[in-house]
Tab-separated table of C-alpha atoms in Angstrom:
chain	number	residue	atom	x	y	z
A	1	UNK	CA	0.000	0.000	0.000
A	2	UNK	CA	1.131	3.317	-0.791
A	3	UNK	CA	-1.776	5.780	0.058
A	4	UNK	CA	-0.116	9.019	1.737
A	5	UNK	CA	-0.280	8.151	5.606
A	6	UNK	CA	-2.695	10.907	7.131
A	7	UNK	CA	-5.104	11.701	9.498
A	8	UNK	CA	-8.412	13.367	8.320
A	9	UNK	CA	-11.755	14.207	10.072
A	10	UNK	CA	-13.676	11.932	8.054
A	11	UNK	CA	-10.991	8.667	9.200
A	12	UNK	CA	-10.738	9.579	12.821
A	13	UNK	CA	-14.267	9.392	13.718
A	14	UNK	CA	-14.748	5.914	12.648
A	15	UNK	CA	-11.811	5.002	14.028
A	16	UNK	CA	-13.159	5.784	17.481
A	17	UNK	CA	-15.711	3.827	17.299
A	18	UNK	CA	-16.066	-0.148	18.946
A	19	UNK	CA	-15.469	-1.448	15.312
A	20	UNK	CA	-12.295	0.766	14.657
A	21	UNK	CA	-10.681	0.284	18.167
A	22	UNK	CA	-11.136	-3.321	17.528
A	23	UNK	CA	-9.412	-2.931	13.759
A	24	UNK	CA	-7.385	-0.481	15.324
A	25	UNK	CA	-6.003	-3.666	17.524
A	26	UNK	CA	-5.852	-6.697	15.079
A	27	UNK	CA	-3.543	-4.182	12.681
A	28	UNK	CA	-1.186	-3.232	15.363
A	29	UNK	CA	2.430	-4.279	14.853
A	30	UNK	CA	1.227	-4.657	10.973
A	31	UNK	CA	5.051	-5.057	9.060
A	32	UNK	CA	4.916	-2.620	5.776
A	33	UNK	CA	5.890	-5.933	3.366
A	34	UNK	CA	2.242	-7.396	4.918
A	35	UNK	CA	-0.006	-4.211	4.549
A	36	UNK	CA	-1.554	-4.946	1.008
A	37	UNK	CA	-2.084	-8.746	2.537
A	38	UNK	CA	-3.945	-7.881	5.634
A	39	UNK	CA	-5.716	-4.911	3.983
A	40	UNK	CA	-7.303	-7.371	1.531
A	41	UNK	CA	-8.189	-9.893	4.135
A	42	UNK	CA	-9.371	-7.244	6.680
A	43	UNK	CA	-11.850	-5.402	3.316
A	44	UNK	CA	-13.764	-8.785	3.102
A	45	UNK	CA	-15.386	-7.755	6.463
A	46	UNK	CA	-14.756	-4.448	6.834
A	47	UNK	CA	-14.979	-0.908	4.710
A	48	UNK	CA	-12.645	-0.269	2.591
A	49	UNK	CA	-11.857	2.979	3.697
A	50	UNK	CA	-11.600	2.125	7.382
A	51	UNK	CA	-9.240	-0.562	6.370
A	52	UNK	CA	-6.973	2.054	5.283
A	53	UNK	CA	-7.244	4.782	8.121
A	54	UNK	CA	-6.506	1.919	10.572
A	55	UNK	CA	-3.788	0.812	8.711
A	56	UNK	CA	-2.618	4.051	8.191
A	57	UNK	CA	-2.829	5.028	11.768
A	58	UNK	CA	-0.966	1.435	12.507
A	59	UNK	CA	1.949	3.162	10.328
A	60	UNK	CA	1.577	6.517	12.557
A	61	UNK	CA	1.704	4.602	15.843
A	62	UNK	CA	5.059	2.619	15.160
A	63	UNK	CA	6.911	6.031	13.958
A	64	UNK	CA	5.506	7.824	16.888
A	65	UNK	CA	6.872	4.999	19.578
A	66	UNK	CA	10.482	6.200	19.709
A	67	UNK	CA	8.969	9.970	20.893
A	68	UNK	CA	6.107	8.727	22.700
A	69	UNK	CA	7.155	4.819	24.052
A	70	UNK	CA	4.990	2.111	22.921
A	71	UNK	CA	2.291	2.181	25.238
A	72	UNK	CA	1.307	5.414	24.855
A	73	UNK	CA	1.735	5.465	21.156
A	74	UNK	CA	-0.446	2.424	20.611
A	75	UNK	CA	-3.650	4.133	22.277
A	76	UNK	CA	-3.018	7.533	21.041
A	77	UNK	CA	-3.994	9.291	17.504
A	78	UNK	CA	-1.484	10.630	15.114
A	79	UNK	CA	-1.376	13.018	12.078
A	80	UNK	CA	1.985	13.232	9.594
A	81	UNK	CA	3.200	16.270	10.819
A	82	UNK	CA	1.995	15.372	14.635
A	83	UNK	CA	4.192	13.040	14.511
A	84	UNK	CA	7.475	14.578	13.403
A	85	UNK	CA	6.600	18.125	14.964
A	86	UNK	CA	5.500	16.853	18.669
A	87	UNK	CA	7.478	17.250	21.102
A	88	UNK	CA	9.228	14.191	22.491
A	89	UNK	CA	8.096	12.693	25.859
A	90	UNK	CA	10.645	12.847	27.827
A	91	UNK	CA	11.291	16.318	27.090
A	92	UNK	CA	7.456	17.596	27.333
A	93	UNK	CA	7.893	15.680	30.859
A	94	UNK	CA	10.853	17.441	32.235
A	95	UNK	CA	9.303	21.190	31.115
A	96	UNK	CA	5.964	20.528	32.356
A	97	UNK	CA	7.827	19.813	36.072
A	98	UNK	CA	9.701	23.065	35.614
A	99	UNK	CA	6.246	24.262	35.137
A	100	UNK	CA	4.739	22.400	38.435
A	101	UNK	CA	8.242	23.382	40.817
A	102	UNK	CA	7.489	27.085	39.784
A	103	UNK	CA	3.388	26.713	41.369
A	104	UNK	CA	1.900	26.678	38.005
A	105	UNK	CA	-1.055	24.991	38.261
A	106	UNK	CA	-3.306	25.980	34.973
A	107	UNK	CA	-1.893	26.407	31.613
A	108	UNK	CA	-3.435	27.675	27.760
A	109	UNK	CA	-1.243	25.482	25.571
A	110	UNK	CA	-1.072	27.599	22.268
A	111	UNK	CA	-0.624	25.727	19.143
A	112	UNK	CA	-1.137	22.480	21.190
A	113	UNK	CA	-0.662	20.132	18.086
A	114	UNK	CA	-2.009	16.712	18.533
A	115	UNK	CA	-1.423	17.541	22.445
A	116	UNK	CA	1.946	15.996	23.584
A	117	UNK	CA	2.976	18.794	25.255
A	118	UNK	CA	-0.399	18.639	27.192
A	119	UNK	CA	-1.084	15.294	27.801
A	120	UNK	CA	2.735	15.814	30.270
A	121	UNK	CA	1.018	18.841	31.743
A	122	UNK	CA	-1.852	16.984	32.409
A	123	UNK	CA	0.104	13.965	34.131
A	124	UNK	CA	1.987	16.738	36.440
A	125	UNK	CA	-1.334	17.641	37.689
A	126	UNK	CA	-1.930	20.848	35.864
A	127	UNK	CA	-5.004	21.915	33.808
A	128	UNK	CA	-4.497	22.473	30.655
A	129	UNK	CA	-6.634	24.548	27.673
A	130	UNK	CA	-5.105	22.977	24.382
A	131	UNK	CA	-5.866	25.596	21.805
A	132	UNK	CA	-5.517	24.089	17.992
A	133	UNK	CA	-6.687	25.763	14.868
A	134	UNK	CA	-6.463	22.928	12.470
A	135	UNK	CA	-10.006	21.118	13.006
A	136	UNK	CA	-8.011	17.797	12.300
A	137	UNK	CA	-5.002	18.108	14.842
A	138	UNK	CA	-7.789	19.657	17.613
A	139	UNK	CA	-9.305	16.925	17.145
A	140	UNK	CA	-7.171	14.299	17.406
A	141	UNK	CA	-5.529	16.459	20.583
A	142	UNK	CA	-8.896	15.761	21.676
A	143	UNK	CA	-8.847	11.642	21.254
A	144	UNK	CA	-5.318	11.594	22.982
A	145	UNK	CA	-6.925	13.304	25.921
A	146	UNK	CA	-9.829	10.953	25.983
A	147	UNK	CA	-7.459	7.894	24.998
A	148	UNK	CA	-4.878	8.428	27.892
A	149	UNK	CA	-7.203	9.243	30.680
A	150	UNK	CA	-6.814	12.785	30.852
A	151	UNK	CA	-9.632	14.456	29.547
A	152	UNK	CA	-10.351	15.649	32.948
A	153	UNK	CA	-7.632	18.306	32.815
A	154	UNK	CA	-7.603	18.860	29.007
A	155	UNK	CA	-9.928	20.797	27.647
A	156	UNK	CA	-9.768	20.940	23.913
A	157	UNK	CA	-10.443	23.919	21.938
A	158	UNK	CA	-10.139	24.875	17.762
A	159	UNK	CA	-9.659	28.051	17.515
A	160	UNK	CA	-7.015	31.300	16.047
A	161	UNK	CA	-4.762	31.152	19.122
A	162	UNK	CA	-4.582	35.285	18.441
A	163	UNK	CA	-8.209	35.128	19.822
A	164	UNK	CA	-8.147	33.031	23.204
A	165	UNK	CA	-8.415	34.948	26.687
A	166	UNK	CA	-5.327	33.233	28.740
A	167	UNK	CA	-6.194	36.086	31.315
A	168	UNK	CA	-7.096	32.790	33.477
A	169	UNK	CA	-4.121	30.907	33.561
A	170	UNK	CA	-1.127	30.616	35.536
A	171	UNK	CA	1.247	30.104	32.705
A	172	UNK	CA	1.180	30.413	28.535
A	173	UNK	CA	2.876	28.204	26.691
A	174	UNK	CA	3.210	28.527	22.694
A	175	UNK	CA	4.725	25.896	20.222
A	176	UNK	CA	4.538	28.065	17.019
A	177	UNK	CA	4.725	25.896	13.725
A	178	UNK	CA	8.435	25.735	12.336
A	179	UNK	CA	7.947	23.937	8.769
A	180	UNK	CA	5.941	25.114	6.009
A	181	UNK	CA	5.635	23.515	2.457
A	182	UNK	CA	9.501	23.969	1.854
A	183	UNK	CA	10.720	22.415	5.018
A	184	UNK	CA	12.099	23.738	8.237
A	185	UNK	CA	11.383	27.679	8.962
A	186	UNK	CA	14.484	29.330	10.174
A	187	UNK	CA	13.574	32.883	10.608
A	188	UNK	CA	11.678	33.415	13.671
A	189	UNK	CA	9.186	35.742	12.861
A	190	UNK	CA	8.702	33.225	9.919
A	191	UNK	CA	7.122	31.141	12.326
A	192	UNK	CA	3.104	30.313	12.658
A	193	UNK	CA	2.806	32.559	14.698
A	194	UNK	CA	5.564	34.597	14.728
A	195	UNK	CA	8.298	35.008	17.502
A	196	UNK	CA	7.037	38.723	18.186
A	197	UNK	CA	3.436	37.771	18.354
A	198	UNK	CA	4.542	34.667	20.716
A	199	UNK	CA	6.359	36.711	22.581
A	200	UNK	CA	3.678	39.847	23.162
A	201	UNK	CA	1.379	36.463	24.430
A	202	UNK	CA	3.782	35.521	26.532
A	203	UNK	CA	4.027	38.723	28.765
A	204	UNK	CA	0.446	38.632	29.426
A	205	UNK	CA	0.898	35.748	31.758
A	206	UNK	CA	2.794	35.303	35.100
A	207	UNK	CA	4.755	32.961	33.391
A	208	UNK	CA	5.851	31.518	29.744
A	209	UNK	CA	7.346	29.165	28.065
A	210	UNK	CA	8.256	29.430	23.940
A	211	UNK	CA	9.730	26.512	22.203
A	212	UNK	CA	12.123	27.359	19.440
A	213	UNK	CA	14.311	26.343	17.102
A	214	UNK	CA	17.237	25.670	18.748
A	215	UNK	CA	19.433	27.173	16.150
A	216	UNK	CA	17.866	30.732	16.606
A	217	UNK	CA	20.908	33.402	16.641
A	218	UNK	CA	21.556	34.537	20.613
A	219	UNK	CA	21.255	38.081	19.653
A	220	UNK	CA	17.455	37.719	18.605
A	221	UNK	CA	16.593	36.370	22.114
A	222	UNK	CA	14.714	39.258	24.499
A	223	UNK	CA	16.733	40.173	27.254
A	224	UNK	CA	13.619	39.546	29.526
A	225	UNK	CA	13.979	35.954	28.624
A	226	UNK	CA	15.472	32.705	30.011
A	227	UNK	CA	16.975	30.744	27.372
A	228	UNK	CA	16.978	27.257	27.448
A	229	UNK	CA	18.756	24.661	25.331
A	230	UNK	CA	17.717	20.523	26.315
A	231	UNK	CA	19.183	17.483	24.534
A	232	UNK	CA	17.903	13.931	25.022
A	233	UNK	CA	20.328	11.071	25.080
A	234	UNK	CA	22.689	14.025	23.259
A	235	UNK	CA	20.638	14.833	20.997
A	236	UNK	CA	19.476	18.642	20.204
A	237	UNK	CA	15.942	18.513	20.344
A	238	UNK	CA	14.764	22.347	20.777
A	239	UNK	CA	15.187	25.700	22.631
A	240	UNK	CA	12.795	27.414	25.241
A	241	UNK	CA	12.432	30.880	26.248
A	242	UNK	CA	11.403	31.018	29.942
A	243	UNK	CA	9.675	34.278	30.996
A	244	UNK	CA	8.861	35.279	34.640
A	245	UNK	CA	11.830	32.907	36.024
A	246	UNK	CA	15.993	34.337	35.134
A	247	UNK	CA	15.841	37.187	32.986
A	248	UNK	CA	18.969	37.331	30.979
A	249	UNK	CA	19.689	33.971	32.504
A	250	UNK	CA	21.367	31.002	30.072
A	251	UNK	CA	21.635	27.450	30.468
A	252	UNK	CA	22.108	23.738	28.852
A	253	UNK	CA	19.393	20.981	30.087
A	254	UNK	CA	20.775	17.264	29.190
A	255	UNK	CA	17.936	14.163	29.399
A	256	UNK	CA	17.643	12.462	31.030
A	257	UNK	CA	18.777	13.311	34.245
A	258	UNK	CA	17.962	16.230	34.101
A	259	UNK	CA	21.576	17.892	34.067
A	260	UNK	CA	20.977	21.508	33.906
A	261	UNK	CA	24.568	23.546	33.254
A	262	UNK	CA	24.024	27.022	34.110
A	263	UNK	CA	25.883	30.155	32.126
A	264	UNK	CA	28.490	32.109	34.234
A	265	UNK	CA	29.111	34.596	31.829
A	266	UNK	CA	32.795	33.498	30.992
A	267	UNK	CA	35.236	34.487	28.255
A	268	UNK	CA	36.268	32.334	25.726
A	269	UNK	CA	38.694	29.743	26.696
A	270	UNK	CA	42.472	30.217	25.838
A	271	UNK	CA	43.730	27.899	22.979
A	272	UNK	CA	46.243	25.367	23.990
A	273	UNK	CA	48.164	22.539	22.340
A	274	UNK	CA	46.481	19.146	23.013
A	275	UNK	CA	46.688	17.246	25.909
A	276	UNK	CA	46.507	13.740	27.259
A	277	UNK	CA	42.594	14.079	26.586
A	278	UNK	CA	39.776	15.829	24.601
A	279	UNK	CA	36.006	16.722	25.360
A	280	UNK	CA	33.586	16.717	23.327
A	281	UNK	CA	30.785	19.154	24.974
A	282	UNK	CA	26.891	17.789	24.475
A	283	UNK	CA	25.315	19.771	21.711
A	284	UNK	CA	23.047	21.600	23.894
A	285	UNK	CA	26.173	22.964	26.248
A	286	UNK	CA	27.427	23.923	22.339
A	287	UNK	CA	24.379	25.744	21.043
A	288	UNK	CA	23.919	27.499	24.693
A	289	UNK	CA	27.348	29.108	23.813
A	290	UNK	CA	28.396	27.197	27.496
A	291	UNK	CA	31.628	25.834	26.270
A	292	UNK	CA	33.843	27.953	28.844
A	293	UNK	CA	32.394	27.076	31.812
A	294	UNK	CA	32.744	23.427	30.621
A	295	UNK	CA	36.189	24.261	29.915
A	296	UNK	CA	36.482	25.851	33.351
A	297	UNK	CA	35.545	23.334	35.477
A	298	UNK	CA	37.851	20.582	33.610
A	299	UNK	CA	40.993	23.143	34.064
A	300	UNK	CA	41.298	22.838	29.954
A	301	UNK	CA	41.304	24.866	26.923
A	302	UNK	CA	40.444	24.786	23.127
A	303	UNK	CA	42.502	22.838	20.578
A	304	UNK	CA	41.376	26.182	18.233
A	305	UNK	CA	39.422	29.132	18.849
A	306	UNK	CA	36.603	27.971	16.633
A	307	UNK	CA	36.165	25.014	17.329
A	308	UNK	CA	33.937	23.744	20.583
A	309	UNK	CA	36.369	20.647	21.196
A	310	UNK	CA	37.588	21.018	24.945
A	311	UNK	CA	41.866	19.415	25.696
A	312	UNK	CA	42.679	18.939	29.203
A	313	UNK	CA	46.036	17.082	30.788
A	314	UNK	CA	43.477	15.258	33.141
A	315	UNK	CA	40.717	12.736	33.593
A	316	UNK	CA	37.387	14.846	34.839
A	317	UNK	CA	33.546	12.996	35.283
A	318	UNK	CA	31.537	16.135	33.793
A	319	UNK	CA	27.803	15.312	33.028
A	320	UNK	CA	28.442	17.889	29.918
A	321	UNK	CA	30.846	16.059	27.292
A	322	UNK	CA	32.351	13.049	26.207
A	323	UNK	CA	35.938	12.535	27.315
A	324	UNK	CA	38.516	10.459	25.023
A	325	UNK	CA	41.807	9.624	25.716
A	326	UNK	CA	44.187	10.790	23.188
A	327	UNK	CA	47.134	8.578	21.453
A	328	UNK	CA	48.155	10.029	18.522
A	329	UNK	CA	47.927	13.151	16.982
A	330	UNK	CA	48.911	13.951	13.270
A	331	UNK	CA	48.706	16.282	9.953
A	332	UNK	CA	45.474	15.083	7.922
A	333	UNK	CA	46.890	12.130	5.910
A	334	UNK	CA	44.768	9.652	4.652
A	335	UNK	CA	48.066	7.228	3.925
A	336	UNK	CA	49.305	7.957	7.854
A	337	UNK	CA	45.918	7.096	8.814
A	338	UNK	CA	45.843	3.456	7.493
A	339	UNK	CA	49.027	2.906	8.153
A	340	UNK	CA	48.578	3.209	11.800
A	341	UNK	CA	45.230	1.978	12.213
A	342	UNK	CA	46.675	-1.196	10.900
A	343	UNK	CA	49.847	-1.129	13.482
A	344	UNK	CA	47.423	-0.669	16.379
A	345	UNK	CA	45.100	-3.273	14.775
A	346	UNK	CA	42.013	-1.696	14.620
A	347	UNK	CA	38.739	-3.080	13.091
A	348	UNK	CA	36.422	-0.947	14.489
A	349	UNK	CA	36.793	2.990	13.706
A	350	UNK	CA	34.486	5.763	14.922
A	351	UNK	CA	34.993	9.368	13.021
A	352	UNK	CA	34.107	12.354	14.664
A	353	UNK	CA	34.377	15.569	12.792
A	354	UNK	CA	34.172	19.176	13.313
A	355	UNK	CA	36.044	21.931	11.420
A	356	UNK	CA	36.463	19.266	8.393
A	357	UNK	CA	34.868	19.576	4.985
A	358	UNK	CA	35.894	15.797	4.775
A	359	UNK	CA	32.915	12.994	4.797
A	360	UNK	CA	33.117	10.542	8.250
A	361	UNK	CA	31.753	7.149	5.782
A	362	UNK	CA	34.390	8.456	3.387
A	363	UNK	CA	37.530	8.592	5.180
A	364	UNK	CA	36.654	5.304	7.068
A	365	UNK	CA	36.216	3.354	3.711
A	366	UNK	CA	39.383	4.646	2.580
A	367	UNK	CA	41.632	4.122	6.345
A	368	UNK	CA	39.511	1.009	6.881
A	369	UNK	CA	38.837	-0.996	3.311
A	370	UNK	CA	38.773	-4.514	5.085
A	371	UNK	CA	38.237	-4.253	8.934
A	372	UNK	CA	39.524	-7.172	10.279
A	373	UNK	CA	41.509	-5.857	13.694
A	374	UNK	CA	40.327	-6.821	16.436
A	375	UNK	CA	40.933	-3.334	18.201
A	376	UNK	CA	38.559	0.304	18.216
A	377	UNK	CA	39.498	3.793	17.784
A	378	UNK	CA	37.827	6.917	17.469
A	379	UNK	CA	39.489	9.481	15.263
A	380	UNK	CA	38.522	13.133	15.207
A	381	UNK	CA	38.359	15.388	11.985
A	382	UNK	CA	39.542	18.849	13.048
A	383	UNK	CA	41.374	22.165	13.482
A	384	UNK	CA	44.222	22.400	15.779
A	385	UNK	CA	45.511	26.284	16.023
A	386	UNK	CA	44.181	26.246	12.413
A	387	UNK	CA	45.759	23.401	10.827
A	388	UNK	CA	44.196	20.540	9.825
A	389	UNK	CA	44.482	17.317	12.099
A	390	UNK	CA	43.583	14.121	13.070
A	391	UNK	CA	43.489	12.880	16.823
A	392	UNK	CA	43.640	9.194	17.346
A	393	UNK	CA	42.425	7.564	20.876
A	394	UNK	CA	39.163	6.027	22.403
A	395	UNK	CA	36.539	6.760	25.338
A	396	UNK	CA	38.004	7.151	28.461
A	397	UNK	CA	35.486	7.249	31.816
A	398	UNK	CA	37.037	8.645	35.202
């Protein structure tokens, strides 16, 4: 099957009712290579059409486990872009206890989606007024409410978010759409809404929470904001402007955990030749320009000023990069390279790269043709004071 996997009004009704649940079940787990086969069994019994939304939806619910787990995601309703723009669980958990810890206890969820960001809310015990435009994602906010328990605290609503009265709540919090019909959006007031109509929404409540791109430029933040930058298992997943908590305030959040690194206002770190090991910061300590206080508290340096890899003479634990223990470093040289990865028997080779124009997959089929040592290495693709280098070694853990 090949139909375009969505979500409309017309397929989610039936699908909540006794006879789509119960499709809804015997499709679950469906492999793609089996879809035309069960579809043509399951149309001898059943409409055509509700064949297909199930099956569809069956489709949905296995992309949406890795953000959701899989027993959320196999009672809850999904939508093509509700799955790839929702937040992820984990991270919609940790901000809706920020929320909680600061005494919010009511929130108007602005451009709610298909309600992730609520339905954590919710399970923190606060009430929750998920505001949709889109008839189709409001309503399918609305079966994930219903379908988890929740719709208690969740009160649904389709409408412009420009026209809801959040004069009642204890907190905002806006998700404004960052794709259009060319991709990702990466001017802010590009955004649906925009940043400065987001923001204007925001100061009309106690407190506020945007989520944003994380690659927004530091100098279009408001100095009245927070800014937050959270990775999950080390990867980037978005940026929040906090209002009504640290104005001016900047810090990297790392799931789970959570690890919060808080800014100190430091200089740059000096350059210094490369030591015994390296650090490689977590993206979010990266994008929340944190580097130096990383760099602080491991007594280390850069191995060039624009680059965010962190040398130190010592072993440090730090929740906030990746240490590796340095064995070699040398002039980029693919010959060099395979030379010595073939001395030190390695059959296993991990390539990092930062500062490089050069492709990771192409300089390990090249140094590595036939694997066959029974050693690992990592090798890293950089800058040192400018020049082009490689740096040879593996993890190291304190």
């Amino acid at each position: 099957m090949n139909e375009p996997v969505n979500l409309a009004n017309d397929h989610l009704a039936p699908l909540l009712t006794p006879e789509g649940r119960a499709l809804l079940d015997e499709v679950r787990g469906t492999a793609p290579a089996d879809e035309l086969a069960v579809a043509t069994r399951l149309r001898r019994e059943h409409p055509a059409e509700l064949v297909s939304a199930a099956l569809a939806q069956a489709r949905l619910r296995q992309r949406a486990a890795a953000k959701f787990g899989d027993a959320d995601a196999d009672r809850m309703f999904f939508t093509s872009d509700g799955v790839e723009q929702s937040t992820r669980a984990t991270v919609a958990a940790y901000r809706a206890e920020r929320f909680r810890a600061l005494g919010v206890r009511s929130v108007a969820d602005l451009c709610c989606g298909i309600g992730g960001d609520a339905i954590a809310l919710a399970r923190a015990g606060i009430r929750v007024l998920a505001v949709d435009r889109d008839p189709v994602t409001a309503a399918t906010a609305r079966a994930n409410a219903e379908a988890l328990g929740l719709a208690g605290l969740i009160e649904v609503r389709e409408a412009d978010v420009a026209e809801v009265d959040t004069a009642g709540y204890d907190a905002v919090f806006v998700d404004p759409a960052r794709r259009g019909g060319r991709g990702r959006i990466f001017d802010p007031e590009a955004y649906s809404p925009p940043l400065s109509w987001a923001i204007g929404a925001a100061s009309t409540a106690p407190v506020a929470a945007l989520k944003i791109a994380p690659g927004i430029p530091h100098e279009a933040i408001p100095a009245a904001a927070e800014a937050e930058w959270i990775s999950d298992t080390g990867d980037v997943k978005e940026a929040v402007l906090w209002f009504g908590t640290a104005p001016g305030a900047v810090r990297a959040t790392l799931l789970p955990g959570p690890r919060t690194l808080l800014g100190r206002g430091l200089p740059d770190p000096a350059v210094r030749p490369v030591g015994h090991y390296l650090y490689e910061p977590d993206g979010a300590v990266i994008r929340a320009h944190l580097v130096a206080e990383v760099a602080e508290d491991l007594s280390g340096g850069l191995i060039d000023p624009t680059i965010a890899y962190i040398t130190a003479d010592g072993l440090h634990a730090t929740g906030y990069a990746s240490a590796y223990e340095i064995t070699d470093q040398l002039p980029f040289n693919v010959k060099r390279l395979k030379a010595l990865l073939r001395e030190r028997e390695v059959g296993i080779l991990t390539v990092k790269k930062r500062g490089s124009a050069v492709e990771p997959e192409e300089l390990r089929r090249k140094a590595l043709p036939k694997p066959q040592g029974r050693n690992a290495a990592t090798v890293f693709l950089t800058r040192v004071a400018g020049a082009p280098t490689m740096l040879l070694g593996h993890p190291a853990r304190p």
